[in-house]
Tab-separated table of C-alpha atoms in Angstrom:
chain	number	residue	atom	x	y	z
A	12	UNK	CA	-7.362	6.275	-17.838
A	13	UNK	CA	-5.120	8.348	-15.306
A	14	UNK	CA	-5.381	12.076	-15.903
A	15	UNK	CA	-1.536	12.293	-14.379
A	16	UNK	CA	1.342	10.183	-14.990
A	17	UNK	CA	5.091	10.466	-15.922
A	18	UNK	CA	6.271	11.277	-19.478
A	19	UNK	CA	9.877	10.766	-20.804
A	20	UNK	CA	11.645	13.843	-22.104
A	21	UNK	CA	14.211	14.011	-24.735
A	22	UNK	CA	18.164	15.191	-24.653
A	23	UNK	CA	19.694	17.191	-27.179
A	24	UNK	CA	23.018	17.957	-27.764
A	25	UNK	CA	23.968	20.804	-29.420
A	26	UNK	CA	27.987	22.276	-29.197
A	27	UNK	CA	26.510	25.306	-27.721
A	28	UNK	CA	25.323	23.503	-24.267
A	29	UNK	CA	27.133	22.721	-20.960
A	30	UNK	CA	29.467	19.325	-20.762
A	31	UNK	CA	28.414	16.811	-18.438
A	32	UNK	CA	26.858	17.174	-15.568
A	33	UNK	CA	27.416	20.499	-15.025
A	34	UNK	CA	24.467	20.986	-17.869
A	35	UNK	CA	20.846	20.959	-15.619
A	36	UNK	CA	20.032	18.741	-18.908
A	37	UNK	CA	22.049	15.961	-18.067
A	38	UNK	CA	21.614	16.553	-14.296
A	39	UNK	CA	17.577	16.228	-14.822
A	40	UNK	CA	18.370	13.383	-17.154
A	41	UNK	CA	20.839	11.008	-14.885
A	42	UNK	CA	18.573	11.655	-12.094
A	43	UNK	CA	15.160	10.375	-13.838
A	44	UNK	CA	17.132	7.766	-14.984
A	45	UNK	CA	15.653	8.218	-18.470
A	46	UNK	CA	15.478	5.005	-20.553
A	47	UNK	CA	18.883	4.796	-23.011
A	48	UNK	CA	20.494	8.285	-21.603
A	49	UNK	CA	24.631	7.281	-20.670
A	50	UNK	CA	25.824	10.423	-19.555
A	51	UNK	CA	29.527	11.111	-21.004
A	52	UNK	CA	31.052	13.664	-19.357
A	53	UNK	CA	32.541	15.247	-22.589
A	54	UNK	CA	29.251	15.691	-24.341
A	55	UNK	CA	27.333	19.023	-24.557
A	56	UNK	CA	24.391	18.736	-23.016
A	57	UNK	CA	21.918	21.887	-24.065
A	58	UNK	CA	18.237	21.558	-24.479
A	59	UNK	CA	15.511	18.412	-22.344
A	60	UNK	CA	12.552	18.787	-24.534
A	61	UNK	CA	8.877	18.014	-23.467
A	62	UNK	CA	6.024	18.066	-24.954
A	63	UNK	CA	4.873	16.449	-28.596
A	64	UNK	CA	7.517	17.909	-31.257
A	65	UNK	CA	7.965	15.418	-33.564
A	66	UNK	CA	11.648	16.043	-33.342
A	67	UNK	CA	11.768	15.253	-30.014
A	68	UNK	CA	8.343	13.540	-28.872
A	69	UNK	CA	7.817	12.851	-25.355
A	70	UNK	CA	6.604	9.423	-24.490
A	71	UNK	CA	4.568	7.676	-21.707
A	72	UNK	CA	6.922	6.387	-18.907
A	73	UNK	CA	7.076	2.655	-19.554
A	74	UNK	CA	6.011	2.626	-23.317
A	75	UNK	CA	6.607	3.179	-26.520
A	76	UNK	CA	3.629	5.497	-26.746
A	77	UNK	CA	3.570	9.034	-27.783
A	78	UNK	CA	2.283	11.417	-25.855
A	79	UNK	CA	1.037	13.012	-28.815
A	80	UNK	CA	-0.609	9.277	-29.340
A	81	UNK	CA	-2.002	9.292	-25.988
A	82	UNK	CA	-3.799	12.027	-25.958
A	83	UNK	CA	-5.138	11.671	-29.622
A	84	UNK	CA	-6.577	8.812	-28.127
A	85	UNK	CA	-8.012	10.730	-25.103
A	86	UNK	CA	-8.961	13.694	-26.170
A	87	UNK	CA	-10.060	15.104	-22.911
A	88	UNK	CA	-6.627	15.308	-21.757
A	89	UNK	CA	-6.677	18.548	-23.997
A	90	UNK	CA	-9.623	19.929	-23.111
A	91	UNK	CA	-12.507	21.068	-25.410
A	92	UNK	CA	-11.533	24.643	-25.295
A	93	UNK	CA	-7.813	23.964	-26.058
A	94	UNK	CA	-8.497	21.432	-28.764
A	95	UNK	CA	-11.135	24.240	-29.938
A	96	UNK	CA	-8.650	27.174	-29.740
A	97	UNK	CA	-5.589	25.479	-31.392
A	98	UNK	CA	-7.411	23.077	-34.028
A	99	UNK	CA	-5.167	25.145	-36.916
A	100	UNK	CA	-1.818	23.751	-34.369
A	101	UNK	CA	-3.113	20.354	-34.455
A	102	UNK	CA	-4.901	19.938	-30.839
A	103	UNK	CA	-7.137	17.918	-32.440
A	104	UNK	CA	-4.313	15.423	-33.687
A	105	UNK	CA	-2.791	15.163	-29.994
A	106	UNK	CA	-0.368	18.172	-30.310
A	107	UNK	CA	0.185	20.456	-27.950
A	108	UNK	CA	0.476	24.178	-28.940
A	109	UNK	CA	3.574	24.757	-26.545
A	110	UNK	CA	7.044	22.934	-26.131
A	111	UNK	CA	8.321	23.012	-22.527
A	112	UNK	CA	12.309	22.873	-22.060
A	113	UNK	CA	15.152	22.841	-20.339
A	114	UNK	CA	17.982	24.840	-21.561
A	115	UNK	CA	22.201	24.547	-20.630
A	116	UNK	CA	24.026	27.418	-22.514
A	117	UNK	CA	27.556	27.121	-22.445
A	118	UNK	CA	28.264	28.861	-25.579
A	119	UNK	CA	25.580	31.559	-27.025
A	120	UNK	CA	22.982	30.864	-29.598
A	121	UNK	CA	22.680	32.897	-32.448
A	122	UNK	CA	21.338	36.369	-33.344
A	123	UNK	CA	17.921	35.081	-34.311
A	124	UNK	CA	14.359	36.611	-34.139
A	125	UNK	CA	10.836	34.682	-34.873
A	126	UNK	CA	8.434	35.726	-37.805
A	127	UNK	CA	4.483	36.353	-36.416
A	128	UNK	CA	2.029	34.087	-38.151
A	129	UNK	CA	1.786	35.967	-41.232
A	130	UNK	CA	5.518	36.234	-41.908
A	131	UNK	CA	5.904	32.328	-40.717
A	132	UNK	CA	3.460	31.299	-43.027
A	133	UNK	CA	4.884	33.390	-46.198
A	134	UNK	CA	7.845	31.922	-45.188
A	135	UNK	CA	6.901	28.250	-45.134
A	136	UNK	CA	5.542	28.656	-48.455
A	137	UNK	CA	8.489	30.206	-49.833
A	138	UNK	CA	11.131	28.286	-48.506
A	139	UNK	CA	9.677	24.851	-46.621
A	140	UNK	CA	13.259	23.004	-46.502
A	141	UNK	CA	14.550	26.053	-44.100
A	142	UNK	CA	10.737	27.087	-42.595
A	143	UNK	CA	9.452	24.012	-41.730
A	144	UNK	CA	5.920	24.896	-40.177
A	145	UNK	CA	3.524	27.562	-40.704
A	146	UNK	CA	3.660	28.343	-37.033
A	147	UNK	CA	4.678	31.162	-35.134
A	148	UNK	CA	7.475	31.223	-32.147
A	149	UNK	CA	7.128	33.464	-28.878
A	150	UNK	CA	8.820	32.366	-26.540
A	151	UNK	CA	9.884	32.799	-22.374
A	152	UNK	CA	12.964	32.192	-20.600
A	153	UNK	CA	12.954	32.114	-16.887
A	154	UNK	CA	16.227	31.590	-15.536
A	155	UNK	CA	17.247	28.513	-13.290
A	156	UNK	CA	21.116	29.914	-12.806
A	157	UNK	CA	22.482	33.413	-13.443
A	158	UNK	CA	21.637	34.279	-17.280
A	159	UNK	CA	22.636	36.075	-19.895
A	160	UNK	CA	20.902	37.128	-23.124
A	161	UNK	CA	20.935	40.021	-25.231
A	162	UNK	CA	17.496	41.044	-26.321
A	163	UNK	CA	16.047	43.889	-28.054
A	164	UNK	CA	17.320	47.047	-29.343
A	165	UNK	CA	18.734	49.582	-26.870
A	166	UNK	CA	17.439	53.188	-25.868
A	167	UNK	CA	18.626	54.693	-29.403
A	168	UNK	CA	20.678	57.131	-26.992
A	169	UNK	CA	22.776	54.409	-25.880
A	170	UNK	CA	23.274	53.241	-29.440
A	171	UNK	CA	24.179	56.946	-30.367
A	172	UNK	CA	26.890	57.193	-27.475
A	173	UNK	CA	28.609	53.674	-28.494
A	174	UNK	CA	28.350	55.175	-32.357
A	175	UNK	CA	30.622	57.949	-30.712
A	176	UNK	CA	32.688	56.114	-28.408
A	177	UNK	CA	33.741	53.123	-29.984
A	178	UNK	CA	34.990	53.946	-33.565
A	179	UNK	CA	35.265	50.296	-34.923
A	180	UNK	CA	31.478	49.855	-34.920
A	181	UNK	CA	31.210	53.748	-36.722
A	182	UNK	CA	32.702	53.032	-39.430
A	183	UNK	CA	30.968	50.072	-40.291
A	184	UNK	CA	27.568	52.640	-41.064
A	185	UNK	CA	27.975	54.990	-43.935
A	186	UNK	CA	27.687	58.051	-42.717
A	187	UNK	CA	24.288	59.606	-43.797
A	188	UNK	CA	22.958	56.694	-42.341
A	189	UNK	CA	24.817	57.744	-39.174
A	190	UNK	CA	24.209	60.968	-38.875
A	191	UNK	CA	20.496	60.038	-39.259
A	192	UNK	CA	20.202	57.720	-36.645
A	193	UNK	CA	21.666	60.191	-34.195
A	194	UNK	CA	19.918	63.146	-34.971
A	195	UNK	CA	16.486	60.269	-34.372
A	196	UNK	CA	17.652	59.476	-31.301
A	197	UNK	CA	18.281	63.057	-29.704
A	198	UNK	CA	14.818	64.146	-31.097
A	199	UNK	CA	12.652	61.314	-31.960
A	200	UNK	CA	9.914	59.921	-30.574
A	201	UNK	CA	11.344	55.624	-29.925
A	202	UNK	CA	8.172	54.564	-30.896
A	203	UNK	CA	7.648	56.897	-34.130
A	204	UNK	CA	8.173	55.567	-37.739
A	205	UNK	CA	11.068	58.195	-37.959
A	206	UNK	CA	12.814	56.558	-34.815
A	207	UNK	CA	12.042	53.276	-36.145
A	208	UNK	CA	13.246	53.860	-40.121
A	209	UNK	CA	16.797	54.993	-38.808
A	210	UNK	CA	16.942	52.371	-36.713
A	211	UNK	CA	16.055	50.058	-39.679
A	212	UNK	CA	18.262	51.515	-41.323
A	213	UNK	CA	20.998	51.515	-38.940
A	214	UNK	CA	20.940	48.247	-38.066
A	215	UNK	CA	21.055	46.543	-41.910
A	216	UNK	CA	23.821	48.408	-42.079
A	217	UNK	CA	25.365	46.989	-39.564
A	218	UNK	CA	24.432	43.247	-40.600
A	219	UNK	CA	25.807	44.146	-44.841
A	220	UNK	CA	28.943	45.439	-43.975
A	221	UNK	CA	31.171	43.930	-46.172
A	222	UNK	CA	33.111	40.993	-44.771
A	223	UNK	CA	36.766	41.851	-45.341
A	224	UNK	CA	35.884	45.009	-43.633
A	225	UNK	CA	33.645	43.962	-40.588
A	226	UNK	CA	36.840	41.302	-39.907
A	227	UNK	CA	39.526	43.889	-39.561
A	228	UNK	CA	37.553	45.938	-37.546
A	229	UNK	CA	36.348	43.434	-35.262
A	230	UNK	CA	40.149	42.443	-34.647
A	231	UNK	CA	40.995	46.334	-33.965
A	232	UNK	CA	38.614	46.405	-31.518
A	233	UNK	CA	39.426	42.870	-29.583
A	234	UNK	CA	42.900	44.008	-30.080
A	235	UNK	CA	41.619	47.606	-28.277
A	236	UNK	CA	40.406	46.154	-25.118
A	237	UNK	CA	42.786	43.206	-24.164
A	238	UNK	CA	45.460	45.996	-24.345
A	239	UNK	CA	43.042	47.518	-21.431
A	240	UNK	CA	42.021	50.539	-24.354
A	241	UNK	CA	38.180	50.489	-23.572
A	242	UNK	CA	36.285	53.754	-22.330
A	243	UNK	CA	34.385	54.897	-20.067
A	244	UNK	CA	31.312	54.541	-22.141
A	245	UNK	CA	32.236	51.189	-23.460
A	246	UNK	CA	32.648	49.520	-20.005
A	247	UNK	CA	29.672	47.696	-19.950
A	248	UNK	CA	30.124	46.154	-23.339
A	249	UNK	CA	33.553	45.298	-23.274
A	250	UNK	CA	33.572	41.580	-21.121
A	251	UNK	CA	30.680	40.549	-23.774
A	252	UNK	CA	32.451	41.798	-27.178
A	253	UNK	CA	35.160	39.118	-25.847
A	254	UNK	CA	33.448	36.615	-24.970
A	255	UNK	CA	31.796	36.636	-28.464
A	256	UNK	CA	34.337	37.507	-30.436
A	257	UNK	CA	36.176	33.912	-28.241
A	258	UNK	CA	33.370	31.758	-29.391
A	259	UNK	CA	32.716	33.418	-33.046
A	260	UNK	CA	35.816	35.089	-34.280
A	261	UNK	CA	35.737	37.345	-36.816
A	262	UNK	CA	31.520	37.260	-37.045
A	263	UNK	CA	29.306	39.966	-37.361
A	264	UNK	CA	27.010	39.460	-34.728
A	265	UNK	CA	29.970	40.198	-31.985
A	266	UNK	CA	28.859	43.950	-32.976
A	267	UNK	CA	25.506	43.665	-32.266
A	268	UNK	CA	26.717	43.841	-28.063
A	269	UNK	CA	26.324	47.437	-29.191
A	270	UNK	CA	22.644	47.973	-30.606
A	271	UNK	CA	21.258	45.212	-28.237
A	272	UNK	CA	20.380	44.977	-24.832
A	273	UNK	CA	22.742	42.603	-22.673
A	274	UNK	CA	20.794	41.917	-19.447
A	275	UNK	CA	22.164	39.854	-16.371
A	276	UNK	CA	19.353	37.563	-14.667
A	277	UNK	CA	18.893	35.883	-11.091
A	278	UNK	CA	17.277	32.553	-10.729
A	279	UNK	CA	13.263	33.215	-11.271
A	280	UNK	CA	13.855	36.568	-13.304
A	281	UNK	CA	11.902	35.708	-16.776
A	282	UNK	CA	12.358	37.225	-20.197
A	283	UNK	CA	9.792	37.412	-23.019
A	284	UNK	CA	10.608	37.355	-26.807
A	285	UNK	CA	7.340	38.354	-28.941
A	286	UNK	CA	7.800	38.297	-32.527
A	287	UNK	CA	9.885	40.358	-34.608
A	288	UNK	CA	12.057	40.680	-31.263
A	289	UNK	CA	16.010	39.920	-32.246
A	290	UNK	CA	17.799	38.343	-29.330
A	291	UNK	CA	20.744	35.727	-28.377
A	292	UNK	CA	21.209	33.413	-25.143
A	293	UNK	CA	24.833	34.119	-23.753
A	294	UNK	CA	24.764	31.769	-20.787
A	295	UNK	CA	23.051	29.928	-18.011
A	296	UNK	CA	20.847	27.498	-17.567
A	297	UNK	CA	17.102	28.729	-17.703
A	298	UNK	CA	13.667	26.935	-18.308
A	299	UNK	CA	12.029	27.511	-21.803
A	300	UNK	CA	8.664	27.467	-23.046
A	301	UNK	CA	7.432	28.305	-26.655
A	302	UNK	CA	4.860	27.789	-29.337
A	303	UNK	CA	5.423	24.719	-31.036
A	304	UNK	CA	7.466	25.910	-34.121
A	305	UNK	CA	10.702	25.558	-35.397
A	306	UNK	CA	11.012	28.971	-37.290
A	307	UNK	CA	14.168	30.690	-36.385
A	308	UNK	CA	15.917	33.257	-38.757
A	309	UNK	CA	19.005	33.691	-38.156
A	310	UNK	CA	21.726	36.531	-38.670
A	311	UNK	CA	25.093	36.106	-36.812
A	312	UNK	CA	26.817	34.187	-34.391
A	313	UNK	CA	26.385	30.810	-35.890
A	314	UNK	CA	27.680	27.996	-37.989
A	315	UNK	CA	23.656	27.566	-39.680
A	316	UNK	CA	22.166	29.215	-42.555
A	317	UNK	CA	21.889	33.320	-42.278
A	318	UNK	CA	18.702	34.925	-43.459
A	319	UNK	CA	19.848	38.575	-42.902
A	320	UNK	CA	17.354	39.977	-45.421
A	321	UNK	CA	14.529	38.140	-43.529
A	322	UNK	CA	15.670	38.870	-40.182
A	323	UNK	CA	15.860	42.859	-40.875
A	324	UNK	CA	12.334	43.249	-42.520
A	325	UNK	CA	10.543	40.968	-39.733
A	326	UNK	CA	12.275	42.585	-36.342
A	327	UNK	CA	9.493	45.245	-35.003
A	328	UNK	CA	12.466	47.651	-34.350
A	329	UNK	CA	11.234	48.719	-30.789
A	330	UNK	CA	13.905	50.234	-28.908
A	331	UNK	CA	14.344	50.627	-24.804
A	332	UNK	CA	15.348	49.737	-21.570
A	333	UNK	CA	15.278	45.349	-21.586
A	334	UNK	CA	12.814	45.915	-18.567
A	335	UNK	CA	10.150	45.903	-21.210
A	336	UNK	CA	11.027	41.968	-21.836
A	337	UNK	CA	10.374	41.480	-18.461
A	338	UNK	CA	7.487	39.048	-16.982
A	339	UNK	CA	6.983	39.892	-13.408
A	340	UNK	CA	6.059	37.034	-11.359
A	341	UNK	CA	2.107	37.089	-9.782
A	342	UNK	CA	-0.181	35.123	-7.457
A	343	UNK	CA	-1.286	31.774	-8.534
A	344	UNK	CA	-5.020	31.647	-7.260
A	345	UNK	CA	-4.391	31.389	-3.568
A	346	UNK	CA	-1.255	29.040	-3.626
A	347	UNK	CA	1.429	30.013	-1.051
A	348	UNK	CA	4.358	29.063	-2.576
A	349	UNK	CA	3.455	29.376	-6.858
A	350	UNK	CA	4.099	32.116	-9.016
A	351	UNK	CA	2.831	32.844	-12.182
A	352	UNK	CA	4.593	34.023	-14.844
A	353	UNK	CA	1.940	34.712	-17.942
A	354	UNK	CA	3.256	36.107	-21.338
A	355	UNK	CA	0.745	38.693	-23.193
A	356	UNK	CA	0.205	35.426	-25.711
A	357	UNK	CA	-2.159	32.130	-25.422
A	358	UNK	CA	0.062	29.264	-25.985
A	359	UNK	CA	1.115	29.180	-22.683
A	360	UNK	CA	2.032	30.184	-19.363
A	361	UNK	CA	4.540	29.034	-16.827
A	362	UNK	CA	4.532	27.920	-12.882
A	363	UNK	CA	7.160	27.962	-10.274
A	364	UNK	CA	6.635	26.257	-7.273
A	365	UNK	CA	8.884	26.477	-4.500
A	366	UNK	CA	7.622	24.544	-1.847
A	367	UNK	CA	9.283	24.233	1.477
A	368	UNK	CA	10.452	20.908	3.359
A	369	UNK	CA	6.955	19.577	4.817
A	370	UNK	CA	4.019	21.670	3.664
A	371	UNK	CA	2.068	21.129	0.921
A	372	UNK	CA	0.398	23.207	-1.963
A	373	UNK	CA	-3.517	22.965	-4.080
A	374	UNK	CA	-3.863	24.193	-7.155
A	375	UNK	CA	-6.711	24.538	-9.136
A	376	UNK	CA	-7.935	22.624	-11.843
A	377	UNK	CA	-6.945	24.224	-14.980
A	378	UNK	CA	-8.760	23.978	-18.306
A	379	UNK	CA	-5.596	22.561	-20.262
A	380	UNK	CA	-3.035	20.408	-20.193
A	381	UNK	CA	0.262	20.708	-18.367
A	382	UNK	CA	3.856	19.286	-18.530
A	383	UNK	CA	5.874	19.978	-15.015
A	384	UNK	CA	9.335	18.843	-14.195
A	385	UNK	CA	11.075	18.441	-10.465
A	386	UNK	CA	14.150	20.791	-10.700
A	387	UNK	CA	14.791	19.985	-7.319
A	388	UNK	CA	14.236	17.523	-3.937
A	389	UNK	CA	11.607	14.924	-3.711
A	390	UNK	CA	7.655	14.273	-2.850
A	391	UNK	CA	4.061	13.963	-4.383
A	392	UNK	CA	1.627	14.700	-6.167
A	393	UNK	CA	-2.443	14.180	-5.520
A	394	UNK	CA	-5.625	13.915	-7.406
A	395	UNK	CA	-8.860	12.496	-7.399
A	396	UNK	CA	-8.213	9.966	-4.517
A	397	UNK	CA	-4.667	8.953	-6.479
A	398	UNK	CA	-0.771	9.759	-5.463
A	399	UNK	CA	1.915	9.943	-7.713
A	400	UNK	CA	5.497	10.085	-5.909
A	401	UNK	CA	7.963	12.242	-7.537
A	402	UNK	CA	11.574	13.176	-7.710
A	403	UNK	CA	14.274	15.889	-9.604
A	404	UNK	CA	14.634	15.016	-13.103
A	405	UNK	CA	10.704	13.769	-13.428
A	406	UNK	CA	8.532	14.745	-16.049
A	407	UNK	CA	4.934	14.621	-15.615
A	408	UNK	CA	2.113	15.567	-17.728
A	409	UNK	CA	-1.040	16.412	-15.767
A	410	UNK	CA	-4.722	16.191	-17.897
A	411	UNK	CA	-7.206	19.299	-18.263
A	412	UNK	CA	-9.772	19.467	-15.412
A	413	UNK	CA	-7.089	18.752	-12.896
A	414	UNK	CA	-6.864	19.767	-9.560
A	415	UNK	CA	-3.436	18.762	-7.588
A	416	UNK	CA	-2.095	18.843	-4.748
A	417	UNK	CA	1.686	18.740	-4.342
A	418	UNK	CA	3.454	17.774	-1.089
A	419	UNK	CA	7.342	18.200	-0.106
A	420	UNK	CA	9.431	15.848	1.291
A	421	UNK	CA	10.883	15.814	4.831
A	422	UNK	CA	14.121	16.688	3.870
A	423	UNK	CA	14.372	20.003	1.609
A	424	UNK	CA	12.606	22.123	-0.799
A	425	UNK	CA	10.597	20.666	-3.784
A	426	UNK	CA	10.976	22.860	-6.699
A	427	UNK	CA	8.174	22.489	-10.064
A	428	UNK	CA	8.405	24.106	-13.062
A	429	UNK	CA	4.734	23.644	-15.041
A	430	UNK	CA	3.826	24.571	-17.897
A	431	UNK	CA	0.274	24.844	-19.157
A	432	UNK	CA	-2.266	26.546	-21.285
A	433	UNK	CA	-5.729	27.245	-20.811
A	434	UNK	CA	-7.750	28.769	-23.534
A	435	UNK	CA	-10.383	31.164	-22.421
């Protein structure tokens, strides 16, 4: 048994992702050649999934096997401590307690948050045909192409000055609940349950405003700034509220571009999305890793069910600056040319390596399993006396207790993403 070897990923497409090949999903895809992809050039193409999801399983190059089957089967692929640490996720079974994707946004995802454990498994019990697992859902973004996502509440200041400024969202909040909120955010503590109640209450506010009366003000407001009416304050909002409001007419969650933050990424900038956390993907193309979960409640921008009650008691209802999303990048060991980007959670943590034309890079075993995928140029990889040639668009899971070394072709850059987790 091989502790590395090439896995298939899976395509999905949803009418949110990028047509053809200007989606990194179908790009990856064509160029691996996967077994039955045909790209059509009119299809969205929005998420490559790897790992062992059952809605998406990735198999063993070659096979019909599993790689949930495989490792099952060889159990020290895991890892004692992983299979240990995530029995209650089904390490044991062969499943891995993180999903590693791709992700091609062409249109943005909906206003969403993820429940913790607790909340997931409540919900699960109470309602298993919409919460299918028991699981919880953090999740990373680290962006591949300029990105855009709103996520997390604003400074409540901010909020306050577009409660002033833009008059369409203000009247939409009753007043007491209003005047509240601002009086919070000129003398509050952010973090304090005062802070946090008026923002609660704020915000549901928001979210129960009564159709017929969210619609017309939503189309005063469009109306407002294509006839060049925004202000000063409302500058920054104004290119998003259109956008939105172009996708989802008419919904809701076009208003949340003013309680959110809307933050504008460069390639290897990386986001994280804890629980309780409400956010929405705009655009780009980013990598994605999460817990393996499907739990997702949902509140606006979007055809699929909306859990608004759900959504407002789970979000944490921190507010500030979308810096505190941030993952900053650090050293990998003693590797040149990785960087580590390692969320404050243990499913998993994520790898860049940007290796240039020529040189090589070691890294060290790791007490997990991995998935990694070439997002760009060609070479290999080596371990234990084997080599493993490698190309963009291939998928390849690497077996705890693995060191590797991974070499760049003569002519350009070799770019990994990995994904791994390594329980202490």
């Amino acid at each position: 048994m091989t502790q590395v070897f090439k896995i298939v990923p899976t395509t999905q497409k949803y009418d949110w992702g990028k047509i053809g090949l200007s989606s990194k999903v179908a790009q990856y895809a064509a160029a691996a050649k996967i077994p039955g992809f045909t790209l059509d050039e009119k299809a969205p193409y929005a998420e490559l999934w790897m790992g062992t999801h059952p809605s998406g399983p990735s198999r063993l190059a070659g096979s019909d096997t599993t790689l949930k089957e495989h490792i099952a089967a060889y159990p020290e692929l895991m890892g004692e401590k992983v299979v240990s640490r995530f029995r209650d996720a089904g390490a044991a079974d062969g499943n891995l307690p993180f999903l590693f994707k791709v992700l091609a946004i062409e249109k943005a995802l909906s206003i969403q948050t993820h429940p913790d454990k607790k909340m997931a498994e409540a919900l699960h019990k109470e309602k298993p045909d919409v919460y299918k697992d028991a699981n919880h859902k953090p999740e990373m973004a680290l962006a591949l192409t300029p990105f855009t996502a709103m996520c997390g509440f604003l400074p409540l200041n901010e909020i306050a000055t577009y409660l002033s400024a833009t008059p369409e969202f203000a009247t939409l909040v009753p007043a007491t609940i209003a005047t509240k909120f601002i009086v919070a955010a000129s003398s509050a503590d952010p973090s304090s349950p005062e802070a946090k109640t008026a923002l609660k209450d704020l915000f549901a506010a928001l979210m129960t405003a009564e159709e017929a009366i969210y619609k017309s003000r939503l189309a005063d407001l469009v109306s407002r700034y294509e006839a060049g009416g925004a202000c000063e304050q409302e500058a920054g909002v104004k290119d998003l509220v259109l956008r939105l409001n172009s996708q989802f007419p008419g919904d809701i969650g076009v208003f949340c571009a003013f309680v959110l933050n809307y933050v504008k990424m460069q390639p290897g900038e990386a986001i994280f999305l804890a629980a309780g956390e409400p956010h929405a993907y705009v655009s780009g193309d980013i990598m994605e890793c999460m817990a393996t979960s499907d739990n997702v409640i949902r509140a606006g921008l979007t055809p699929k069910l909306r859990d608004i009650p759900n959504l407002v008691s789970g979000l944490t209802y921190g507010a500030g600056d979308a810096s505190r999303h941030m993952v900053k990048p650090a050293a990998f060991d003693s590797a040149a040319h990785t960087a580590l980007y390692d969320p404050p959670i243990p499913e998993f943590s994520v790898l860049q390596v940007l290796i240039p034309s020529g040189e090589s890079e070691t890294h060290p075993l790791i007490e997990g399993p991995s998935i990694a995928i070439v997002t760009e140029g060609k070479g290999a990889l080596e371990w234990a006396g084997e080599k493993l040639g490698v190309a963009e668009g291939d998928v390849i899971f690497i077996g705890a207790g693995t060191g590797v070394k991974l070499y760049a072709g003569e002519d350009g850059q070799l770019a990994v993403y990995r994904a791994f987790v390594e329980a202490s």
